[in-house]
mmCIF file of C-alpha atoms in Angstrom:
data_model
loop_
_atom_site.group_PDB
_atom_site.id
_atom_site.type_symbol
_atom_site.label_atom_id
_atom_site.label_comp_id
_atom_site.label_asym_id
_atom_site.label_seq_id
_atom_site.Cartn_x
_atom_site.Cartn_y
_atom_site.Cartn_z
ATOM 1 C CA LYS D 28 2.894 21.202 -12.466
ATOM 2 C CA ALA D 29 3.949 18.069 -10.654
ATOM 3 C CA LEU D 30 6.068 15.356 -12.066
ATOM 4 C CA LYS D 31 3.923 12.336 -12.883
ATOM 5 C CA THR D 32 6.088 9.687 -14.549
ATOM 6 C CA VAL D 33 9.598 8.439 -14.238
ATOM 7 C CA ARG D 34 10.193 9.013 -17.945
ATOM 8 C CA GLU D 35 9.217 12.711 -17.563
ATOM 9 C CA LEU D 36 11.611 12.952 -14.572
ATOM 10 C CA GLN D 37 14.468 11.450 -16.541
ATOM 11 C CA GLY D 38 13.917 13.872 -19.399
ATOM 12 C CA HIS D 39 14.280 17.032 -16.976
ATOM 13 C CA LEU D 40 17.278 15.415 -15.386
ATOM 14 C CA ARG D 41 18.957 14.988 -18.696
ATOM 15 C CA THR D 42 18.406 18.605 -19.443
ATOM 16 C CA LEU D 43 19.864 19.617 -16.133
ATOM 17 C CA THR D 44 22.863 17.371 -16.279
ATOM 18 C CA GLY D 45 23.547 18.382 -19.862
ATOM 19 C CA SER D 46 23.530 22.052 -18.943
ATOM 20 C CA CYS D 47 25.768 21.496 -15.959
ATOM 21 C CA ARG D 48 28.201 19.443 -18.012
ATOM 22 C CA LEU D 49 28.627 22.388 -20.357
ATOM 23 C CA LEU D 50 29.630 24.687 -17.528
ATOM 24 C CA ILE D 51 31.903 22.032 -16.031
ATOM 25 C CA ASP D 52 33.633 21.559 -19.308
ATOM 26 C CA ALA D 53 33.997 25.328 -19.753
ATOM 27 C CA ARG D 54 35.763 25.703 -16.478
ATOM 28 C CA THR D 55 38.024 22.703 -17.077
ATOM 29 C CA LYS D 56 39.055 23.926 -20.513
ATOM 30 C CA GLY D 57 39.177 27.632 -19.533
ATOM 31 C CA VAL D 58 36.520 28.578 -21.977
ATOM 32 C CA ASP D 59 34.329 31.625 -21.565
ATOM 33 C CA PHE D 60 31.388 30.807 -19.310
ATOM 34 C CA LEU D 61 29.155 33.258 -20.908
ATOM 35 C CA ALA D 62 29.451 31.783 -24.350
ATOM 36 C CA GLN D 63 28.595 28.338 -23.025
ATOM 37 C CA ILE D 64 25.545 29.772 -21.162
ATOM 38 C CA GLU D 65 24.301 31.461 -24.287
ATOM 39 C CA ALA D 66 24.362 28.081 -26.071
ATOM 40 C CA LEU D 67 21.844 26.534 -23.555
ATOM 41 C CA ASP D 68 18.254 26.035 -24.476
ATOM 42 C CA TRP D 69 16.930 28.524 -21.818
ATOM 43 C CA GLN D 70 13.352 27.450 -22.144
ATOM 44 C CA ARG D 71 14.018 23.862 -21.444
ATOM 45 C CA PHE D 72 16.495 24.669 -18.847
ATOM 46 C CA ALA D 73 14.096 26.914 -16.960
ATOM 47 C CA VAL D 74 11.328 24.184 -17.017
ATOM 48 C CA ALA D 75 13.814 21.564 -15.761
ATOM 49 C CA VAL D 76 14.847 23.866 -12.884
ATOM 50 C CA GLU D 77 11.253 24.573 -11.958
ATOM 51 C CA GLN D 78 10.356 20.881 -11.988
ATOM 52 C CA ALA D 79 13.473 20.070 -9.922
ATOM 53 C CA GLU D 80 12.253 22.526 -7.306
ATOM 54 C CA VAL D 81 8.855 21.013 -7.210
ATOM 55 C CA LEU D 82 10.392 17.559 -7.047
ATOM 56 C CA GLY D 83 12.231 18.667 -3.877
ATOM 57 C CA ARG D 84 8.969 18.443 -2.070
ATOM 58 C CA PRO D 85 8.416 14.648 -1.232
ATOM 59 C CA GLU D 86 4.642 14.866 -1.813
ATOM 60 C CA THR D 87 4.874 15.869 -5.440
ATOM 61 C CA VAL D 88 5.586 12.416 -7.011
ATOM 62 C CA ASP D 89 2.223 11.034 -7.582
ATOM 63 C CA ARG D 90 2.206 7.286 -6.804
ATOM 64 C CA THR D 91 -1.253 6.920 -8.387
ATOM 65 C CA ALA D 92 0.002 8.204 -11.816
ATOM 66 C CA GLU D 93 3.173 5.952 -11.387
ATOM 67 C CA LEU D 94 0.928 2.945 -10.753
ATOM 68 C CA ILE D 95 -1.308 3.664 -13.798
ATOM 69 C CA GLU D 96 1.937 3.770 -15.943
ATOM 70 C CA ARG D 97 2.483 0.218 -15.010
ATOM 71 C CA HIS D 98 -0.957 -1.074 -16.108
ATOM 72 C CA ARG D 99 0.667 -3.245 -18.838
ATOM 73 C CA THR D 100 2.400 -5.274 -16.112
ATOM 74 C CA VAL D 101 -0.842 -5.600 -14.201
ATOM 75 C CA LYS D 102 -2.665 -6.812 -17.289
ATOM 76 C CA LEU D 103 -0.444 -9.848 -17.313
ATOM 77 C CA PHE D 104 -2.097 -11.444 -14.343
ATOM 78 C CA ALA D 105 -5.204 -9.303 -13.475
ATOM 79 C CA GLY D 106 -7.525 -11.407 -15.662
ATOM 80 C CA ALA D 107 -6.416 -14.759 -14.175
ATOM 81 C CA PHE D 108 -6.582 -13.309 -10.757
ATOM 82 C CA LEU D 109 -10.066 -12.013 -10.955
ATOM 83 C CA ASN D 110 -11.325 -15.230 -12.648
ATOM 84 C CA THR D 111 -9.640 -17.537 -10.108
ATOM 85 C CA PHE D 112 -11.149 -16.118 -6.914
ATOM 86 C CA GLU D 113 -14.716 -15.607 -5.994
ATOM 87 C CA PHE D 114 -15.065 -12.263 -4.004
ATOM 88 C CA ARG D 115 -18.182 -11.715 -1.770
ATOM 89 C CA GLY D 116 -19.203 -8.858 0.461
ATOM 90 C CA ALA D 117 -22.044 -6.994 2.074
ATOM 91 C CA GLY D 118 -24.173 -4.230 0.561
ATOM 92 C CA ALA D 119 -21.601 -1.444 1.160
ATOM 93 C CA VAL D 120 -19.119 -3.006 -1.316
ATOM 94 C CA GLN D 121 -21.544 -4.176 -4.055
ATOM 95 C CA GLY D 122 -20.494 -1.430 -6.377
ATOM 96 C CA LEU D 123 -16.884 -2.504 -6.076
ATOM 97 C CA LEU D 124 -17.761 -6.174 -6.642
ATOM 98 C CA SER D 125 -19.747 -5.257 -9.677
ATOM 99 C CA ALA D 126 -16.792 -3.274 -11.006
ATOM 100 C CA LEU D 127 -14.530 -6.282 -10.523
ATOM 101 C CA ALA D 128 -17.033 -8.529 -12.292
ATOM 102 C CA ILE D 129 -17.107 -6.087 -15.260
ATOM 103 C CA ILE D 130 -13.320 -6.064 -15.482
ATOM 104 C CA ALA D 131 -13.098 -9.876 -15.235
ATOM 105 C CA GLU D 132 -15.617 -10.018 -18.122
ATOM 106 C CA LEU D 133 -13.469 -7.792 -20.238
ATOM 107 C CA TYR D 134 -10.499 -10.042 -19.819
ATOM 108 C CA GLN D 135 -12.642 -13.170 -20.624
ATOM 109 C CA THR D 136 -14.195 -11.654 -23.740
ATOM 110 C CA GLY D 137 -11.138 -9.746 -24.917
ATOM 111 C CA LYS D 138 -12.876 -6.544 -25.147
ATOM 112 C CA ARG D 139 -10.950 -3.262 -24.537
ATOM 113 C CA ARG D 140 -13.589 -0.745 -23.753
ATOM 114 C CA LEU D 141 -15.636 -0.478 -20.608
ATOM 115 C CA PRO D 142 -19.422 -0.477 -20.821
ATOM 116 C CA ASP D 143 -21.043 2.988 -21.115
ATOM 117 C CA ARG D 144 -22.268 2.774 -17.517
ATOM 118 C CA VAL D 145 -20.046 1.401 -14.788
ATOM 119 C CA PRO D 146 -20.114 1.694 -10.938
ATOM 120 C CA LEU D 147 -18.255 4.729 -9.694
ATOM 121 C CA ARG D 148 -19.332 5.221 -6.119
ATOM 122 C CA PHE D 149 -16.428 3.140 -4.791
ATOM 123 C CA VAL D 150 -13.806 5.403 -6.472
ATOM 124 C CA PRO D 151 -12.135 7.565 -3.891
ATOM 125 C CA SER D 152 -11.714 11.322 -4.485
ATOM 126 C CA ALA D 153 -7.930 10.899 -4.888
ATOM 127 C CA TRP D 154 -8.525 8.463 -7.803
ATOM 128 C CA ARG D 155 -11.324 10.441 -9.548
ATOM 129 C CA PRO D 156 -9.094 12.778 -11.652
ATOM 130 C CA PHE D 157 -7.359 9.752 -13.106
ATOM 131 C CA VAL D 158 -10.504 7.511 -13.528
ATOM 132 C CA LEU D 159 -12.635 10.345 -15.105
ATOM 133 C CA ARG D 160 -10.878 12.167 -17.785
ATOM 134 C CA ASP D 161 -13.017 14.769 -19.506
ATOM 135 C CA GLY D 162 -16.190 12.792 -18.441
ATOM 136 C CA ILE D 163 -14.847 9.415 -19.887
ATOM 137 C CA VAL D 164 -13.806 6.608 -17.649
ATOM 138 C CA ASP D 165 -10.298 5.561 -18.356
ATOM 139 C CA ARG D 166 -9.984 1.787 -18.241
ATOM 140 C CA ALA D 167 -6.437 1.484 -16.925
ATOM 141 C CA ALA D 168 -7.126 3.860 -14.015
ATOM 142 C CA TYR D 169 -10.528 2.289 -13.303
ATOM 143 C CA GLU D 170 -9.100 -1.189 -13.249
ATOM 144 C CA LEU D 171 -6.186 -0.243 -11.002
ATOM 145 C CA CYS D 172 -8.497 1.773 -8.721
ATOM 146 C CA ALA D 173 -10.844 -1.363 -8.350
ATOM 147 C CA LEU D 174 -7.853 -3.624 -7.522
ATOM 148 C CA SER D 175 -6.405 -1.099 -5.048
ATOM 149 C CA GLN D 176 -9.866 -0.802 -3.318
ATOM 150 C CA LEU D 177 -10.154 -4.587 -3.392
ATOM 151 C CA ARG D 178 -6.889 -4.836 -1.370
ATOM 152 C CA GLU D 179 -8.124 -2.305 1.231
ATOM 153 C CA ARG D 180 -11.585 -3.960 1.580
ATOM 154 C CA LEU D 181 -9.947 -7.407 2.059
ATOM 155 C CA ARG D 182 -7.731 -5.957 4.771
ATOM 156 C CA ALA D 183 -10.714 -4.373 6.454
ATOM 157 C CA GLY D 184 -12.815 -7.544 6.213
ATOM 158 C CA ASP D 185 -15.529 -5.943 4.148
ATOM 159 C CA ILE D 186 -14.849 -8.416 1.369
ATOM 160 C CA TRP D 187 -14.010 -12.079 1.734
ATOM 161 C CA VAL D 188 -12.860 -14.820 -0.588
ATOM 162 C CA ALA D 189 -14.783 -17.968 -1.009
ATOM 163 C CA GLY D 190 -12.766 -20.919 0.232
ATOM 164 C CA SER D 191 -10.061 -18.819 1.797
ATOM 165 C CA ARG D 192 -8.616 -19.234 5.270
ATOM 166 C CA GLN D 193 -7.281 -15.754 5.868
ATOM 167 C CA PHE D 194 -9.882 -13.743 3.970
ATOM 168 C CA ARG D 195 -12.952 -15.714 4.897
ATOM 169 C CA ASP D 196 -16.558 -14.657 5.757
ATOM 170 C CA PHE D 197 -17.010 -13.433 9.297
ATOM 171 C CA ASP D 198 -20.038 -15.845 9.684
ATOM 172 C CA SER D 199 -17.577 -18.811 9.296
ATOM 173 C CA TYR D 200 -16.155 -17.951 12.690
ATOM 174 C CA LEU D 201 -19.544 -18.482 14.290
ATOM 175 C CA ILE D 202 -21.327 -21.603 15.244
ATOM 176 C CA PRO D 203 -23.244 -23.046 12.215
ATOM 177 C CA PRO D 204 -26.990 -22.332 12.464
ATOM 178 C CA ALA D 205 -27.771 -26.070 12.432
ATOM 179 C CA THR D 206 -25.322 -26.794 15.241
ATOM 180 C CA PHE D 207 -26.736 -23.874 17.270
ATOM 181 C CA ALA D 208 -30.294 -24.985 16.792
ATOM 182 C CA ALA D 209 -29.344 -28.535 17.966
ATOM 183 C CA LEU D 210 -27.549 -27.243 21.077
ATOM 184 C CA HIS D 211 -30.404 -24.978 21.944
ATOM 185 C CA GLU D 212 -32.890 -27.865 21.760
ATOM 186 C CA LYS D 213 -30.813 -29.963 24.189
ATOM 187 C CA GLY D 214 -31.083 -27.303 26.866
ATOM 188 C CA PRO D 215 -29.158 -24.214 28.058
ATOM 189 C CA LEU D 216 -26.219 -23.409 25.948
ATOM 190 C CA PRO D 217 -22.771 -24.141 27.394
ATOM 191 C CA LEU D 218 -21.800 -20.601 27.899
ATOM 192 C CA ALA D 219 -20.650 -18.716 31.002
ATOM 193 C CA ILE D 220 -23.205 -15.986 30.562
ATOM 194 C CA GLU D 221 -26.966 -15.740 30.466
ATOM 195 C CA THR D 222 -28.043 -16.788 26.994
ATOM 196 C CA ASP D 223 -31.459 -14.972 27.074
ATOM 197 C CA PHE D 224 -30.705 -11.442 25.892
ATOM 198 C CA GLU D 225 -33.546 -9.698 28.002
ATOM 199 C CA ARG D 226 -32.403 -11.350 31.210
ATOM 200 C CA HIS D 227 -28.784 -10.676 30.436
ATOM 201 C CA ILE D 228 -29.227 -7.015 29.667
ATOM 202 C CA GLU D 229 -31.409 -6.488 32.651
ATOM 203 C CA GLU D 230 -28.826 -8.056 34.977
ATOM 204 C CA ARG D 231 -26.151 -5.895 33.518
ATOM 205 C CA ARG D 232 -28.242 -2.705 34.036
ATOM 206 C CA THR D 233 -28.847 -3.634 37.651
ATOM 207 C CA ARG D 234 -25.178 -4.109 38.206
ATOM 208 C CA LEU D 235 -24.340 -0.834 36.574
ATOM 209 C CA ASP D 236 -26.909 1.110 38.479
ATOM 210 C CA THR D 237 -25.616 -0.340 41.803
ATOM 211 C CA ALA D 238 -22.072 0.393 41.000
ATOM 212 C CA ILE D 239 -22.941 4.026 39.994
ATOM 213 C CA GLU D 240 -24.878 4.548 43.302
ATOM 214 C CA GLN D 241 -22.000 3.287 45.383
ATOM 215 C CA VAL D 242 -19.448 5.436 43.706
ATOM 216 C CA THR D 243 -21.736 8.452 43.969
ATOM 217 C CA ILE D 244 -22.072 7.897 47.776
ATOM 218 C CA LEU D 245 -18.391 7.377 48.330
ATOM 219 C CA ALA D 246 -17.540 10.480 46.218
ATOM 220 C CA ARG D 247 -19.843 12.666 48.184
ATOM 221 C CA GLN D 248 -18.423 11.517 51.446
ATOM 222 C CA GLY D 249 -14.892 12.047 50.140
ATOM 223 C CA GLU D 250 -13.975 8.398 50.639
ATOM 224 C CA LEU D 251 -12.800 7.651 47.086
ATOM 225 C CA PRO D 252 -9.093 7.407 46.920
ATOM 226 C CA GLN D 253 -7.422 10.007 44.861
ATOM 227 C CA VAL D 254 -10.761 11.359 43.659
ATOM 228 C CA ARG D 255 -12.651 14.550 44.756
ATOM 229 C CA LEU D 256 -16.227 15.537 43.677
ATOM 230 C CA ASP D 257 -17.232 19.139 44.153
ATOM 231 C CA GLU D 258 -19.001 21.986 42.325
ATOM 232 C CA ASN D 259 -16.368 21.921 39.623
ATOM 233 C CA GLY D 260 -17.159 18.215 38.852
ATOM 234 C CA LEU D 261 -15.063 15.015 39.309
ATOM 235 C CA ILE D 262 -11.407 15.686 39.996
ATOM 236 C CA ILE D 263 -8.854 12.742 39.832
ATOM 237 C CA SER D 264 -5.476 13.209 41.289
ATOM 238 C CA PRO D 265 -2.661 12.304 38.891
ATOM 239 C CA LEU D 266 -0.886 9.009 39.653
ATOM 240 C CA LYS D 267 2.455 9.116 41.223
ATOM 241 C CA ALA D 268 5.435 7.234 39.921
ATOM 242 C CA ALA D 269 5.850 3.859 41.636
ATOM 243 C CA THR D 270 9.490 3.654 40.933
ATOM 244 C CA PRO D 271 11.774 4.342 44.005
ATOM 245 C CA PRO D 272 14.284 7.101 43.558
ATOM 246 C CA ALA D 273 17.243 4.697 44.215
ATOM 247 C CA THR D 274 16.002 2.524 41.299
ATOM 248 C CA GLU D 275 15.849 5.541 38.993
ATOM 249 C CA ILE D 276 19.424 6.425 39.914
ATOM 250 C CA ALA D 277 20.645 2.923 39.170
ATOM 251 C CA ARG D 278 18.748 2.895 35.848
ATOM 252 C CA ARG D 279 20.400 6.103 34.681
ATOM 253 C CA ALA D 280 23.829 4.878 35.812
ATOM 254 C CA ALA D 281 23.312 1.605 33.881
ATOM 255 C CA TYR D 282 21.991 3.423 30.781
ATOM 256 C CA ASP D 283 24.963 5.782 30.675
ATOM 257 C CA ARG D 284 27.344 2.886 30.534
ATOM 258 C CA LEU D 285 25.768 1.505 27.365
ATOM 259 C CA PRO D 286 27.462 2.608 24.090
ATOM 260 C CA ARG D 287 25.496 5.014 21.890
ATOM 261 C CA VAL D 288 24.245 2.952 18.952
ATOM 262 C CA LYS D 289 22.205 4.112 15.981
ATOM 263 C CA ILE D 290 18.947 2.176 15.791
ATOM 264 C CA THR D 291 19.621 1.628 11.949
ATOM 265 C CA ASP D 292 23.002 -0.046 12.852
ATOM 266 C CA LEU D 293 21.333 -2.091 15.547
ATOM 267 C CA LEU D 294 18.743 -3.264 12.999
ATOM 268 C CA LEU D 295 21.511 -4.321 10.535
ATOM 269 C CA GLU D 296 23.298 -6.168 13.200
ATOM 270 C CA VAL D 297 20.249 -8.114 14.418
ATOM 271 C CA ASP D 298 19.406 -8.887 10.796
ATOM 272 C CA ALA D 299 22.858 -10.230 10.334
ATOM 273 C CA TRP D 300 22.241 -12.695 13.260
ATOM 274 C CA THR D 301 18.764 -13.696 12.418
ATOM 275 C CA GLY D 302 18.144 -12.845 8.794
ATOM 276 C CA PHE D 303 14.556 -11.670 9.644
ATOM 277 C CA SER D 304 14.558 -9.397 6.514
ATOM 278 C CA GLU D 305 14.375 -12.516 4.410
ATOM 279 C CA CYS D 306 10.802 -12.961 5.538
ATOM 280 C CA PHE D 307 9.697 -9.790 3.583
ATOM 281 C CA ILE D 308 9.728 -11.239 0.164
ATOM 282 C CA HIS D 309 8.257 -9.636 -3.056
ATOM 283 C CA ARG D 310 4.437 -10.227 -3.321
ATOM 284 C CA ARG D 311 4.649 -11.431 -6.909
ATOM 285 C CA SER D 312 8.172 -12.873 -7.586
ATOM 286 C CA GLY D 313 8.870 -14.185 -3.973
ATOM 287 C CA ARG D 314 12.357 -12.662 -4.168
ATOM 288 C CA GLU D 315 14.060 -10.914 -1.220
ATOM 289 C CA ALA D 316 14.504 -7.088 -1.431
ATOM 290 C CA ASP D 317 17.591 -6.023 -3.409
ATOM 291 C CA ASP D 318 18.386 -3.082 -1.091
ATOM 292 C CA ARG D 319 18.292 -4.447 2.446
ATOM 293 C CA ASN D 320 19.022 -1.100 3.982
ATOM 294 C CA ALA D 321 16.066 0.489 2.312
ATOM 295 C CA LEU D 322 13.822 -2.387 3.463
ATOM 296 C CA LEU D 323 14.969 -2.024 7.043
ATOM 297 C CA THR D 324 14.294 1.780 6.766
ATOM 298 C CA VAL D 325 10.675 0.892 5.756
ATOM 299 C CA ILE D 326 10.248 -1.566 8.663
ATOM 300 C CA LEU D 327 11.659 1.142 11.021
ATOM 301 C CA ALA D 328 9.183 3.658 9.743
ATOM 302 C CA ASP D 329 6.322 1.361 10.338
ATOM 303 C CA GLY D 330 7.694 0.378 13.743
ATOM 304 C CA ILE D 331 8.024 3.945 15.160
ATOM 305 C CA ASN D 332 4.983 5.206 13.278
ATOM 306 C CA LEU D 333 7.026 7.934 11.509
ATOM 307 C CA GLY D 334 5.550 7.499 8.033
ATOM 308 C CA LEU D 335 7.354 7.089 4.708
ATOM 309 C CA THR D 336 7.504 10.814 3.941
ATOM 310 C CA ARG D 337 9.078 11.861 6.994
ATOM 311 C CA MET D 338 11.434 8.980 6.989
ATOM 312 C CA ALA D 339 12.554 9.806 3.485
ATOM 313 C CA GLU D 340 13.135 13.430 4.572
ATOM 314 C CA THR D 341 15.376 12.443 7.532
ATOM 315 C CA CYS D 342 17.340 9.610 6.088
ATOM 316 C CA ARG D 343 19.839 9.638 3.228
ATOM 317 C CA GLY D 344 20.210 7.255 0.414
ATOM 318 C CA ALA D 345 16.504 6.401 0.037
ATOM 319 C CA SER D 346 13.825 8.316 -1.798
ATOM 320 C CA LEU D 347 10.183 8.409 -0.916
ATOM 321 C CA ARG D 348 9.352 6.559 -4.215
ATOM 322 C CA GLN D 349 11.851 3.802 -3.415
ATOM 323 C CA LEU D 350 10.527 3.471 0.174
ATOM 324 C CA ALA D 351 6.914 3.374 -1.030
ATOM 325 C CA HIS D 352 7.707 0.748 -3.717
ATOM 326 C CA LEU D 353 9.306 -1.500 -1.041
ATOM 327 C CA HIS D 354 6.372 -0.966 1.282
ATOM 328 C CA ASP D 355 3.862 -1.842 -1.262
ATOM 329 C CA TRP D 356 5.589 -4.984 -2.621
ATOM 330 C CA HIS D 357 7.429 -6.361 0.373
ATOM 331 C CA ILE D 358 5.541 -5.362 3.577
ATOM 332 C CA ARG D 359 2.570 -7.737 4.133
ATOM 333 C CA ALA D 360 0.441 -8.407 7.215
ATOM 334 C CA ASP D 361 1.447 -12.118 7.219
ATOM 335 C CA SER D 362 5.165 -11.321 7.057
ATOM 336 C CA ASP D 363 5.349 -9.632 10.521
ATOM 337 C CA PRO D 364 4.497 -12.860 12.591
ATOM 338 C CA ILE D 365 7.049 -14.814 10.560
ATOM 339 C CA ALA D 366 9.774 -12.308 11.070
ATOM 340 C CA SER D 367 8.878 -12.050 14.815
ATOM 341 C CA ALA D 368 9.069 -15.831 15.124
ATOM 342 C CA ARG D 369 12.562 -15.726 13.561
ATOM 343 C CA LEU D 370 13.685 -13.055 16.024
ATOM 344 C CA LEU D 371 12.389 -14.994 18.962
#
């Protein structure tokens, strides 16, 4: 059974530390070890050891369960959040929008229970065991699942916010219909391409057919550079390196003169010069991260595409849960350009 809550984890840790403390004290005082061992609660001790072994695998801490445990915190602002913004979207996200509307109404009316029938198609498979418990929809899990999916759909552009600049409707990037109609009436549109679709696609087809015919003739005659066409198909010769050998020798000599620096130390040094880590503030409180080293570890994991799980396995001093918490609350899409600007 996987550990699901911090409180449960702390209980097992207390059992383990208490048992280990008995053995340490016995050795320090010269007391019989066997007598101290017999005094242990073996059933609790065995469960604690089993759970500690499970916890040793990074994937066992369920972030979804951890999030649901914090529903009381989310309730403090979820109602105001949902009733402040107007979310819109296409047909594929109507179930999610309906769920958000139901949740917003619960906060407005002060009701605690969800209606008997609520949209569930938007709930991912990873969330379903938490949302549906014995056939009953759990409000806390349902609400947090909807908010989580809202974040993902906003990032994907499937949902937009009325009046927002960053999360606005895709149609707002286009020429307004009235303006387009007025331009069309005045004559040809001021574009560098053919505005009539049929003529445009026909011209593109003609150019493509001509290019294919030319390539076919050259390939059959063996006149295409670095390309051969035979009974085995089209064979393209691999590209050769354009770097002269002398340049490669000089590059290696220069590289060997550089001191060996850990990338983490380099990040800390650059951050000391520029303070770019200050750009990654907390989503809610606006405060900087308390653990700068762990924050830079998360930034590094994103930068080299290593992932938080593997990064937690390879580095010391930061757990997967800690890295995931920093990633969720401090890493935002709009923070990267600000931090990059400070570096430049």
